[in-house]
PDB file of C-alpha atoms in Angstrom:
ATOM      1  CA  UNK B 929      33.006 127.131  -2.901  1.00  0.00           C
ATOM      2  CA  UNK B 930      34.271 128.500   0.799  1.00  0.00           C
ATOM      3  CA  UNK B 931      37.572 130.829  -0.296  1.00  0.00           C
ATOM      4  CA  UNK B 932      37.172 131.867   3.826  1.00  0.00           C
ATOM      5  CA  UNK B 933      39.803 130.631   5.873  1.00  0.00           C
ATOM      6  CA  UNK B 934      37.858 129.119   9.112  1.00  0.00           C
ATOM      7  CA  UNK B 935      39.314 130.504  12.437  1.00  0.00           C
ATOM      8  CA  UNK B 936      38.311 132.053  15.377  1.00  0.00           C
ATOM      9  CA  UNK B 937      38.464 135.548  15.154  1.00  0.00           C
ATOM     10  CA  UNK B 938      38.832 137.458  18.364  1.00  0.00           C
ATOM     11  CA  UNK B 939      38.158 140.769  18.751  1.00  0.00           C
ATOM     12  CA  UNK B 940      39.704 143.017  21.797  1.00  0.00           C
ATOM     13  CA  UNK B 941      38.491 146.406  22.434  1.00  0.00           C
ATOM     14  CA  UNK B 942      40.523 149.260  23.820  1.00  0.00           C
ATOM     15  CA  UNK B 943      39.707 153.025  24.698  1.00  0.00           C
ATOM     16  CA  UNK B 944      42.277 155.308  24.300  1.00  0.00           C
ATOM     17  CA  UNK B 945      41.871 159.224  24.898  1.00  0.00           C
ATOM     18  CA  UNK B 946      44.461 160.357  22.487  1.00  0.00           C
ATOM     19  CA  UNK B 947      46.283 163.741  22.732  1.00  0.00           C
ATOM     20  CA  UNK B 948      48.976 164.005  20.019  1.00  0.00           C
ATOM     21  CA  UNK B 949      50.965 167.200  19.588  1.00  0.00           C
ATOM     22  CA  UNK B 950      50.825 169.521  16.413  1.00  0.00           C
ATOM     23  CA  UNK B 951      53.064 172.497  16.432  1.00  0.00           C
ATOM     24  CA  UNK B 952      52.487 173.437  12.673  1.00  0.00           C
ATOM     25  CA  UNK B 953      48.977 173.257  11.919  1.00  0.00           C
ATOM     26  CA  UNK B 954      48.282 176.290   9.451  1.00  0.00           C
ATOM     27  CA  UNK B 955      48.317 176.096   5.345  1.00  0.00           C
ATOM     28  CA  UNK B 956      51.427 177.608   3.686  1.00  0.00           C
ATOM     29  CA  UNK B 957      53.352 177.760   0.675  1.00  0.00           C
ATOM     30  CA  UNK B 958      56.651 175.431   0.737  1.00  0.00           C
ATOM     31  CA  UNK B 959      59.555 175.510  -1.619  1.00  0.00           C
ATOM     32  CA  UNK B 960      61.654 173.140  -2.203  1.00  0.00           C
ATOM     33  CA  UNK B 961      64.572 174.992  -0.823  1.00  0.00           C
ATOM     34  CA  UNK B 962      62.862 175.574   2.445  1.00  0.00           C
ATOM     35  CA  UNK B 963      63.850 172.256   3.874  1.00  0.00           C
ATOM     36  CA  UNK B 964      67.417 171.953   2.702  1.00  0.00           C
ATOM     37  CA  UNK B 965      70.617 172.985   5.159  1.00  0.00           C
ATOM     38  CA  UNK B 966      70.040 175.468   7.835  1.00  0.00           C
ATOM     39  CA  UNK B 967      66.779 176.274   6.435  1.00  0.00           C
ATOM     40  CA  UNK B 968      65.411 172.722   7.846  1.00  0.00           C
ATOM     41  CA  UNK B 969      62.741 172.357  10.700  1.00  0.00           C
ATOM     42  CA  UNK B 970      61.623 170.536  13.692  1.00  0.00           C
ATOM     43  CA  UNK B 971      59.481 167.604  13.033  1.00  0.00           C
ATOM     44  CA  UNK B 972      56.963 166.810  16.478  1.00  0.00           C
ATOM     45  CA  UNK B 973      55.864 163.430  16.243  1.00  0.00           C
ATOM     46  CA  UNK B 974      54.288 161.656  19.109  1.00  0.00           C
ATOM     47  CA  UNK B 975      52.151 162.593  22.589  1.00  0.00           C
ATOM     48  CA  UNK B 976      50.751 161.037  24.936  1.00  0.00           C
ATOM     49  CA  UNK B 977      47.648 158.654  26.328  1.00  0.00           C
ATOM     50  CA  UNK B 978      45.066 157.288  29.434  1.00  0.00           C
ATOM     51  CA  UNK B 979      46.816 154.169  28.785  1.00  0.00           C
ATOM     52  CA  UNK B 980      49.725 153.060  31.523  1.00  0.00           C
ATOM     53  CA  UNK B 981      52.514 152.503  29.368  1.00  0.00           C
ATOM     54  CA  UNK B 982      55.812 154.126  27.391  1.00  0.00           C
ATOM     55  CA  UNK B 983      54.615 156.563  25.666  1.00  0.00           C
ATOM     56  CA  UNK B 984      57.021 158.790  23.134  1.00  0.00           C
ATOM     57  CA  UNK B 985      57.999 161.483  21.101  1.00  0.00           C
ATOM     58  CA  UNK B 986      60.055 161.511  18.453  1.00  0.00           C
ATOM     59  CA  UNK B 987      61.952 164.579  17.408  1.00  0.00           C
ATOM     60  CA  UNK B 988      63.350 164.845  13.655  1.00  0.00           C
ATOM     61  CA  UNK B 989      64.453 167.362  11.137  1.00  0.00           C
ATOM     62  CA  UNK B 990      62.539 167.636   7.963  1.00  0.00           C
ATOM     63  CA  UNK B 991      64.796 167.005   4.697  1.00  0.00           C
ATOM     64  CA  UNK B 992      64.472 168.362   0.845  1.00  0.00           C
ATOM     65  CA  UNK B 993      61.298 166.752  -1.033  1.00  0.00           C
ATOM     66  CA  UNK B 994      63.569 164.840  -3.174  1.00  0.00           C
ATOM     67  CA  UNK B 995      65.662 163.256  -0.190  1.00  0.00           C
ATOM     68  CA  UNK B 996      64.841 159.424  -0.026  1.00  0.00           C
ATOM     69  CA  UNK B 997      66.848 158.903   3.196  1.00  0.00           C
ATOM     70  CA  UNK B 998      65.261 158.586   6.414  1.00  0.00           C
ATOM     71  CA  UNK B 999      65.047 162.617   8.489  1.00  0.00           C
ATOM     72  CA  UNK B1000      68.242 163.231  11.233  1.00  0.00           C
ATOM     73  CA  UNK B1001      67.059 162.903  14.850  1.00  0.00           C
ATOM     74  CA  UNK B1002      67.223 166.107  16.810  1.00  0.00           C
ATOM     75  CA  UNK B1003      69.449 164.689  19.708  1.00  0.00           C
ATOM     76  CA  UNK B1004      70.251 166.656  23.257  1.00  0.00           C
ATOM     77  CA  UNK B1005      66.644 168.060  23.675  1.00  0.00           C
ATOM     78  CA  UNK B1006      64.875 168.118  26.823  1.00  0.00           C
ATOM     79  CA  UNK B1007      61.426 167.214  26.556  1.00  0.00           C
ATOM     80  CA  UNK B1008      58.666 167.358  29.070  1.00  0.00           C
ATOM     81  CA  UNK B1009      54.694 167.298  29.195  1.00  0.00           C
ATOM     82  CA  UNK B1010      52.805 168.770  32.430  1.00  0.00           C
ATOM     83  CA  UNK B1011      49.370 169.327  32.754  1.00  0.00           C
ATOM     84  CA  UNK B1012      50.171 171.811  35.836  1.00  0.00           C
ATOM     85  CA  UNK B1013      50.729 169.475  39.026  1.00  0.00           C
ATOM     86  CA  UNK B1014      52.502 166.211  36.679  1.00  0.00           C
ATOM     87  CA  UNK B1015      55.544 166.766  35.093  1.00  0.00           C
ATOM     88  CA  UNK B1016      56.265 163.633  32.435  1.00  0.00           C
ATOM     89  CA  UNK B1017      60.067 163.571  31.815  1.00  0.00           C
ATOM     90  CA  UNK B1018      60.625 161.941  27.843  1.00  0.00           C
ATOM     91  CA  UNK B1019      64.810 160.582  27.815  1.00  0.00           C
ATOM     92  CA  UNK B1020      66.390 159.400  24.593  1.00  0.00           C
ATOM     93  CA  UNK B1021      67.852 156.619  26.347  1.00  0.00           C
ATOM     94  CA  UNK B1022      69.464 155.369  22.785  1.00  0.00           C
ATOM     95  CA  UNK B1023      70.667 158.483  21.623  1.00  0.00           C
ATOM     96  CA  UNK B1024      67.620 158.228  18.324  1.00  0.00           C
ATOM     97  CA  UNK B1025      65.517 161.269  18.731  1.00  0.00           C
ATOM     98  CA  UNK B1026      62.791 159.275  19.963  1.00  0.00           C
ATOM     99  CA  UNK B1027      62.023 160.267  23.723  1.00  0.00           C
ATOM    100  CA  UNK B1028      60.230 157.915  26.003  1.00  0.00           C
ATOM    101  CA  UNK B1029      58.585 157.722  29.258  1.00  0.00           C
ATOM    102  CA  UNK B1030      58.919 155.206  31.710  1.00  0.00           C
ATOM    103  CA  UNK B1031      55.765 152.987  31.861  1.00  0.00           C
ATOM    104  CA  UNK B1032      54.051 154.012  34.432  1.00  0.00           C
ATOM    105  CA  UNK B1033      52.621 157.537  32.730  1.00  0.00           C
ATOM    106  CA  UNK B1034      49.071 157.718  31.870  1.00  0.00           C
ATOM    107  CA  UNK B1035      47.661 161.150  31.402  1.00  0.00           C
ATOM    108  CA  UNK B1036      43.820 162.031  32.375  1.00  0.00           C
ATOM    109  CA  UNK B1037      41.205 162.597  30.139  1.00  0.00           C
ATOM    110  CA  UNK B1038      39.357 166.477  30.402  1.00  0.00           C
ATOM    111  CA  UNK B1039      43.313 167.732  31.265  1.00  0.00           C
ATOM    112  CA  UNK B1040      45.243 170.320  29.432  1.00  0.00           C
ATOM    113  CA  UNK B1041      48.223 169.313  29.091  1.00  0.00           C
ATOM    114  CA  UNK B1042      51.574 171.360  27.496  1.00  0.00           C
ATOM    115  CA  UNK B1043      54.346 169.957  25.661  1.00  0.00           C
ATOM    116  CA  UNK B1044      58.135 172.260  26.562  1.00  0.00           C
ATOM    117  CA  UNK B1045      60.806 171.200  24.191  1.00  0.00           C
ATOM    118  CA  UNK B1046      64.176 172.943  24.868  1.00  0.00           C
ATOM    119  CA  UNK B1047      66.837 172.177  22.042  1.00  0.00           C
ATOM    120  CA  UNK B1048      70.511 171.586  22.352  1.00  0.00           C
ATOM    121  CA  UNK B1049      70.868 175.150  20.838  1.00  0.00           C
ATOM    122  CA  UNK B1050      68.193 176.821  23.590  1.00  0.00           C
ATOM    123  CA  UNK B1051      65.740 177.314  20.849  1.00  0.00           C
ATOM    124  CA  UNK B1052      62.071 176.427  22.645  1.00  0.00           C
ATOM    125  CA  UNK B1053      59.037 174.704  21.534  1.00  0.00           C
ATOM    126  CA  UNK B1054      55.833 174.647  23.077  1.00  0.00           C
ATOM    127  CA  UNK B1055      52.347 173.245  22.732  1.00  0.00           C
ATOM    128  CA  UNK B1056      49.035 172.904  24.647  1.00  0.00           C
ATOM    129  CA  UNK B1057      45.989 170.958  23.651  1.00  0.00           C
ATOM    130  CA  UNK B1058      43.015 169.127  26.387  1.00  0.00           C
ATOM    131  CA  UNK B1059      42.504 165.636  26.206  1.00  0.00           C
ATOM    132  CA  UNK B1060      39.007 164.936  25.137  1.00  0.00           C
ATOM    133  CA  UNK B1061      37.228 161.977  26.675  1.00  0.00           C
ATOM    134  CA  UNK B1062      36.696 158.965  24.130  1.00  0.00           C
ATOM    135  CA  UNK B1063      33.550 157.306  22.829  1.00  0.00           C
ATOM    136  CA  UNK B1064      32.450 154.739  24.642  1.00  0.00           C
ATOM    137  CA  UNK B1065      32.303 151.919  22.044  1.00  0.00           C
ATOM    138  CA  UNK B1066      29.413 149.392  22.505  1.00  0.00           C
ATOM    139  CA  UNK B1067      30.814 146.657  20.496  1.00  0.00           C
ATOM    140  CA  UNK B1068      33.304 145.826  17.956  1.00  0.00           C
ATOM    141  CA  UNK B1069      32.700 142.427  15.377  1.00  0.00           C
ATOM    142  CA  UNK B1070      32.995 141.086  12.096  1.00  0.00           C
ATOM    143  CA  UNK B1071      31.930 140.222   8.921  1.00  0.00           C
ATOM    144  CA  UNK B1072      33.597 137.558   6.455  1.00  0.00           C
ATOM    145  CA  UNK B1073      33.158 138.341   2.594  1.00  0.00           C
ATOM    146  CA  UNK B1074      34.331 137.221  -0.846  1.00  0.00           C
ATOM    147  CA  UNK B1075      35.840 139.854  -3.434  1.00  0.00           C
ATOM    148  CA  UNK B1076      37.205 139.590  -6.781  1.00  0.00           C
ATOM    149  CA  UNK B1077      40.674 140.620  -7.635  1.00  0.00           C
ATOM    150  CA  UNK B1078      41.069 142.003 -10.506  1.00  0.00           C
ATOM    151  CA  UNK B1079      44.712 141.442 -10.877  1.00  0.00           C
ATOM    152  CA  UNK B1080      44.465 137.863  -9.785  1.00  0.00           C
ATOM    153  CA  UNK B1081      41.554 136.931 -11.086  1.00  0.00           C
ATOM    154  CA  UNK B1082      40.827 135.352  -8.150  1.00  0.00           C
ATOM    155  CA  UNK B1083      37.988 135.337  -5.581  1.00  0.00           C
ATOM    156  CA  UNK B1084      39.716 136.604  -2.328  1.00  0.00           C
ATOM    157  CA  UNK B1085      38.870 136.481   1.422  1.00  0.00           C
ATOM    158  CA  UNK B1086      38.304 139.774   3.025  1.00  0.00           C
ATOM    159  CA  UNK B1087      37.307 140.219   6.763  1.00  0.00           C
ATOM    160  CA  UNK B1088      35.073 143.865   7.509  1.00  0.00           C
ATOM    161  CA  UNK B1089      35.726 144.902  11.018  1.00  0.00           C
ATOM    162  CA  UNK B1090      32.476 146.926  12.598  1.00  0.00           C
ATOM    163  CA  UNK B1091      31.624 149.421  15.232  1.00  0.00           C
ATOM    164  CA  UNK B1092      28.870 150.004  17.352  1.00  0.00           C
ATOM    165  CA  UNK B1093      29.104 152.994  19.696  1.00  0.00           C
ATOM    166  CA  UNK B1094      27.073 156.133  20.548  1.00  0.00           C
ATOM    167  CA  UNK B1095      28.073 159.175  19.278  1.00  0.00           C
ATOM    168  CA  UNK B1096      27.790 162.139  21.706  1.00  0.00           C
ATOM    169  CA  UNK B1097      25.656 165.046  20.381  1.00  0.00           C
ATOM    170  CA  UNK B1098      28.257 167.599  20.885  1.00  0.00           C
ATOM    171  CA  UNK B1099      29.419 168.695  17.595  1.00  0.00           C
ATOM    172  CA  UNK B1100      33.356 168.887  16.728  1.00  0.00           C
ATOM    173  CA  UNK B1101      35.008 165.490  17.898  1.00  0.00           C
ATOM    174  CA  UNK B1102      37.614 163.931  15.794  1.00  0.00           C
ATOM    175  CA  UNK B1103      38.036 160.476  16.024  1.00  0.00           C
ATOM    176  CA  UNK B1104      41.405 158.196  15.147  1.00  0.00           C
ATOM    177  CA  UNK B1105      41.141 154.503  14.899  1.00  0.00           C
ATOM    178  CA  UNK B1106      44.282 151.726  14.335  1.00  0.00           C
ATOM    179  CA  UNK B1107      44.140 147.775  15.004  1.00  0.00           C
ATOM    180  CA  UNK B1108      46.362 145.330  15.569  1.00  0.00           C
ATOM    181  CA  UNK B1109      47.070 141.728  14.584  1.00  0.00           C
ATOM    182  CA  UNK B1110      48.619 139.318  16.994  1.00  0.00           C
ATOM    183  CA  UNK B1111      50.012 142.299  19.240  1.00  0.00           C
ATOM    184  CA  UNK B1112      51.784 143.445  15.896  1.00  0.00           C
ATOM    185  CA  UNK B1113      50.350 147.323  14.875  1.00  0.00           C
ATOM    186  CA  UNK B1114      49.117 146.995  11.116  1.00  0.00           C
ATOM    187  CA  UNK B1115      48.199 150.650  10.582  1.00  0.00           C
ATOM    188  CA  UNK B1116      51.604 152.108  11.094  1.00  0.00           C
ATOM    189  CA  UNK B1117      51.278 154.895   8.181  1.00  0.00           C
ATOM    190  CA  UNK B1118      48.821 157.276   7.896  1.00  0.00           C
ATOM    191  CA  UNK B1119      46.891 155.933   4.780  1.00  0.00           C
ATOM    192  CA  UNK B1120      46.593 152.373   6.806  1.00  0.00           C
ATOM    193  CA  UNK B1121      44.740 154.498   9.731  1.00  0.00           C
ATOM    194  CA  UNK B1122      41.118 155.541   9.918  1.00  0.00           C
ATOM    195  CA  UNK B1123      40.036 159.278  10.957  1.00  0.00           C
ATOM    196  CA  UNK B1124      36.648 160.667  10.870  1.00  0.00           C
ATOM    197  CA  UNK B1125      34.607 164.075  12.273  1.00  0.00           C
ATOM    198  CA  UNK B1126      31.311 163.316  13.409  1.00  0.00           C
ATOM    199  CA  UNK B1127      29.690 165.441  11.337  1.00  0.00           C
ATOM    200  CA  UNK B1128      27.463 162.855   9.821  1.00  0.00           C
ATOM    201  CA  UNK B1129      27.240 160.703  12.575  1.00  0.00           C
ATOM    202  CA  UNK B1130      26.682 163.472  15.602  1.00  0.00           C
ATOM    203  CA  UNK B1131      24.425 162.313  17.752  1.00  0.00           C
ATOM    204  CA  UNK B1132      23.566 158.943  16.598  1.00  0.00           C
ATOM    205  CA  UNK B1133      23.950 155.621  17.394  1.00  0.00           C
ATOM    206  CA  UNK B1134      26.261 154.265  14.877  1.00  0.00           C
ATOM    207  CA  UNK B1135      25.268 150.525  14.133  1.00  0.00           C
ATOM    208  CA  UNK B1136      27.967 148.129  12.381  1.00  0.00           C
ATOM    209  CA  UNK B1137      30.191 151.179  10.531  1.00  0.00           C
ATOM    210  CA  UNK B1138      33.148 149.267   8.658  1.00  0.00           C
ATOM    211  CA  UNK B1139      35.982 150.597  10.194  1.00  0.00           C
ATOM    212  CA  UNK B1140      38.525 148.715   8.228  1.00  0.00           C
ATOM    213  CA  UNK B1141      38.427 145.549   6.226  1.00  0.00           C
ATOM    214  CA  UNK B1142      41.375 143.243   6.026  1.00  0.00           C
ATOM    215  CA  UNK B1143      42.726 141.145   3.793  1.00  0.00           C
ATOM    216  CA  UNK B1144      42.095 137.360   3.936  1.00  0.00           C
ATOM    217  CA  UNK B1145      46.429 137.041   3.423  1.00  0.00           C
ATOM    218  CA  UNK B1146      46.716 138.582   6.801  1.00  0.00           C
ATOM    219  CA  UNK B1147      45.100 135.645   8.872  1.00  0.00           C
ATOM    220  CA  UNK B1148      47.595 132.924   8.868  1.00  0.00           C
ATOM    221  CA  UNK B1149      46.545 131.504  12.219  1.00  0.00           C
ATOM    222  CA  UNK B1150      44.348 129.231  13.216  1.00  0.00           C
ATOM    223  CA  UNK B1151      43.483 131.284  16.241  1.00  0.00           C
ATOM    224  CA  UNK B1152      44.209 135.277  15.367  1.00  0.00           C
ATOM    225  CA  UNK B1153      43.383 138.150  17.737  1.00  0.00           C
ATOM    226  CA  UNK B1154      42.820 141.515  16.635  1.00  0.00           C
ATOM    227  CA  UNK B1155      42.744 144.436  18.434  1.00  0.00           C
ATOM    228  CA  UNK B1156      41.363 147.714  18.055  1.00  0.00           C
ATOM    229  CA  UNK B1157      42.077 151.239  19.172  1.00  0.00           C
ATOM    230  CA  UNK B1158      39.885 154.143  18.866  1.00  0.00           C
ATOM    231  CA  UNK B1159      41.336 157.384  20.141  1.00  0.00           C
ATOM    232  CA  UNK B1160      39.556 161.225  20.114  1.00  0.00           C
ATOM    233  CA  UNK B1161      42.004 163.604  18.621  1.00  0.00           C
ATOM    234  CA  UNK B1162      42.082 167.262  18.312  1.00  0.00           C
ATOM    235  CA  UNK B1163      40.933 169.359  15.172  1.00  0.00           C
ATOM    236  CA  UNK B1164      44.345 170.508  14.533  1.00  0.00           C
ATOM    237  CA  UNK B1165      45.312 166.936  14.399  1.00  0.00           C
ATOM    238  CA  UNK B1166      42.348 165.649  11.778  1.00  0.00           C
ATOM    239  CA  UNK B1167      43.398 168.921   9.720  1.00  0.00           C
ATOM    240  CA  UNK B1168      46.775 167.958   9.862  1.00  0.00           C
ATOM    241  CA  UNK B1169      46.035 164.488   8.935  1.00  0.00           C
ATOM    242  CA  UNK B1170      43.793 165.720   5.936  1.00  0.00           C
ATOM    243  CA  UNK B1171      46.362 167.446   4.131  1.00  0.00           C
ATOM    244  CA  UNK B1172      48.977 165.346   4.704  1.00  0.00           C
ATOM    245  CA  UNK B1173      46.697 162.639   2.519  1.00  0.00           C
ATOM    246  CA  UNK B1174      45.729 165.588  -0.018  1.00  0.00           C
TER     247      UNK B1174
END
């Protein structure tokens, strides 16, 4: 029996040189307290791309670990990135903390570029980091399976989505990857995302790696596009990354 929904999958490819800032990077011990009232502290979400579009950053205040509500936006900040001669300008147009770009920024791969936040309160924030260049990915496809589900008892579709690139034989790149379904971004948390070293991989040619495998529930249509994103990110960012999932 076929359980595989027949449609045409389409896979679209996109290179993306990520640079995403990190102004906290280093291990320490939190209490509970720490977070609470004037003790609170600037949350840096957000960075910037080589792709031509928006691109934001979205400034917050971290909370106490037993607050469910979502973290108050840091409002009245100026925000810019430069890399020396390019000065990118982020406005809070809706008053959210999130601080956009117009779309026409793209920033350069092999650039350092520096991140200048100056709060409503003159307190200053600053970051640098260099945009790495990206793997050049050879191919992206797909496979179509059948699993069992335990809690259904039921044999369920399941689509693997694979990589083939070549993995430069410098060792210490960091690599991010997200897809998307129909235009709509499916990996919007951090567990959803995929992020690697190339520490097993440096050097090699990596031949059909499962990257992600999805759900036969997610392809209602007949005709369903998927794209996916693979961006090089810094090792402050795949440290940060690893203990936020710890």
């Amino acid at each position: 029996m076929n359980f595989l929904k027949k449609i045409n999958f389409n896979i679209l490819l996109i290179l993306i040189s990520g640079f995403t800032f990190t102004l906290n990077s280093c291990t320490e011990e939190i209490d509970f307290e720490l977070n609470s009232g004037e003790n609170n502290r600037l949350v840096v979400d957000g960075g910037i791309t080589d792709e031509l579009k928006i691109h934001k950053i979205s400034l917050t205040r971290s909370t106490s670990y037993f607050v469910s509500e979502l973290p108050p936006p840091e409002l009245g900040a100026t925000v810019t990135v430069s890399n020396g001669e390019d000065n990118f300008i982020y406005i809070d147009e809706n008053n959210d903390g999130i601080y956009e770009t117009p779309d026409s920024v793209a920033g350069t791969p092999g650039t350092t570029y520096t991140l200048d936040i100056k709060l409503s309160n003159n307190s200053v924030y600053t970051s640098s980091c260099k945009m790495k260049q990206v793997v050049d990915m050879d191919s992206v496809t797909y496979e179509s399976d059948t699993v069992f589900n335990h809690l259904t008892k039921k044999m369920v579709a399941t689509y693997n989505i694979l990589l083939f690139a070549k993995e430069p034989s410098t060792l210490g790149d960091f690599y991010l990857w997200n897809y998307y379904i129909d235009g709509k971004l499916e990996t919007d948390t951090l567990h959803e995302k995929n992020f690697t070293d190339d520490v097993f991989v440096n050097g090699n040619n990596i031949s059909g790696v499962p990257i992600f495998r999805l759900k036969g529930d997610k392809i209602t249509n007949d005709s369903t596009v998927i794209k996916v994103t693979m961006e090089s990110i810094s090792y402050e960012q795949y440290e940060n990354f690893l203990a936020i999932m710890i």
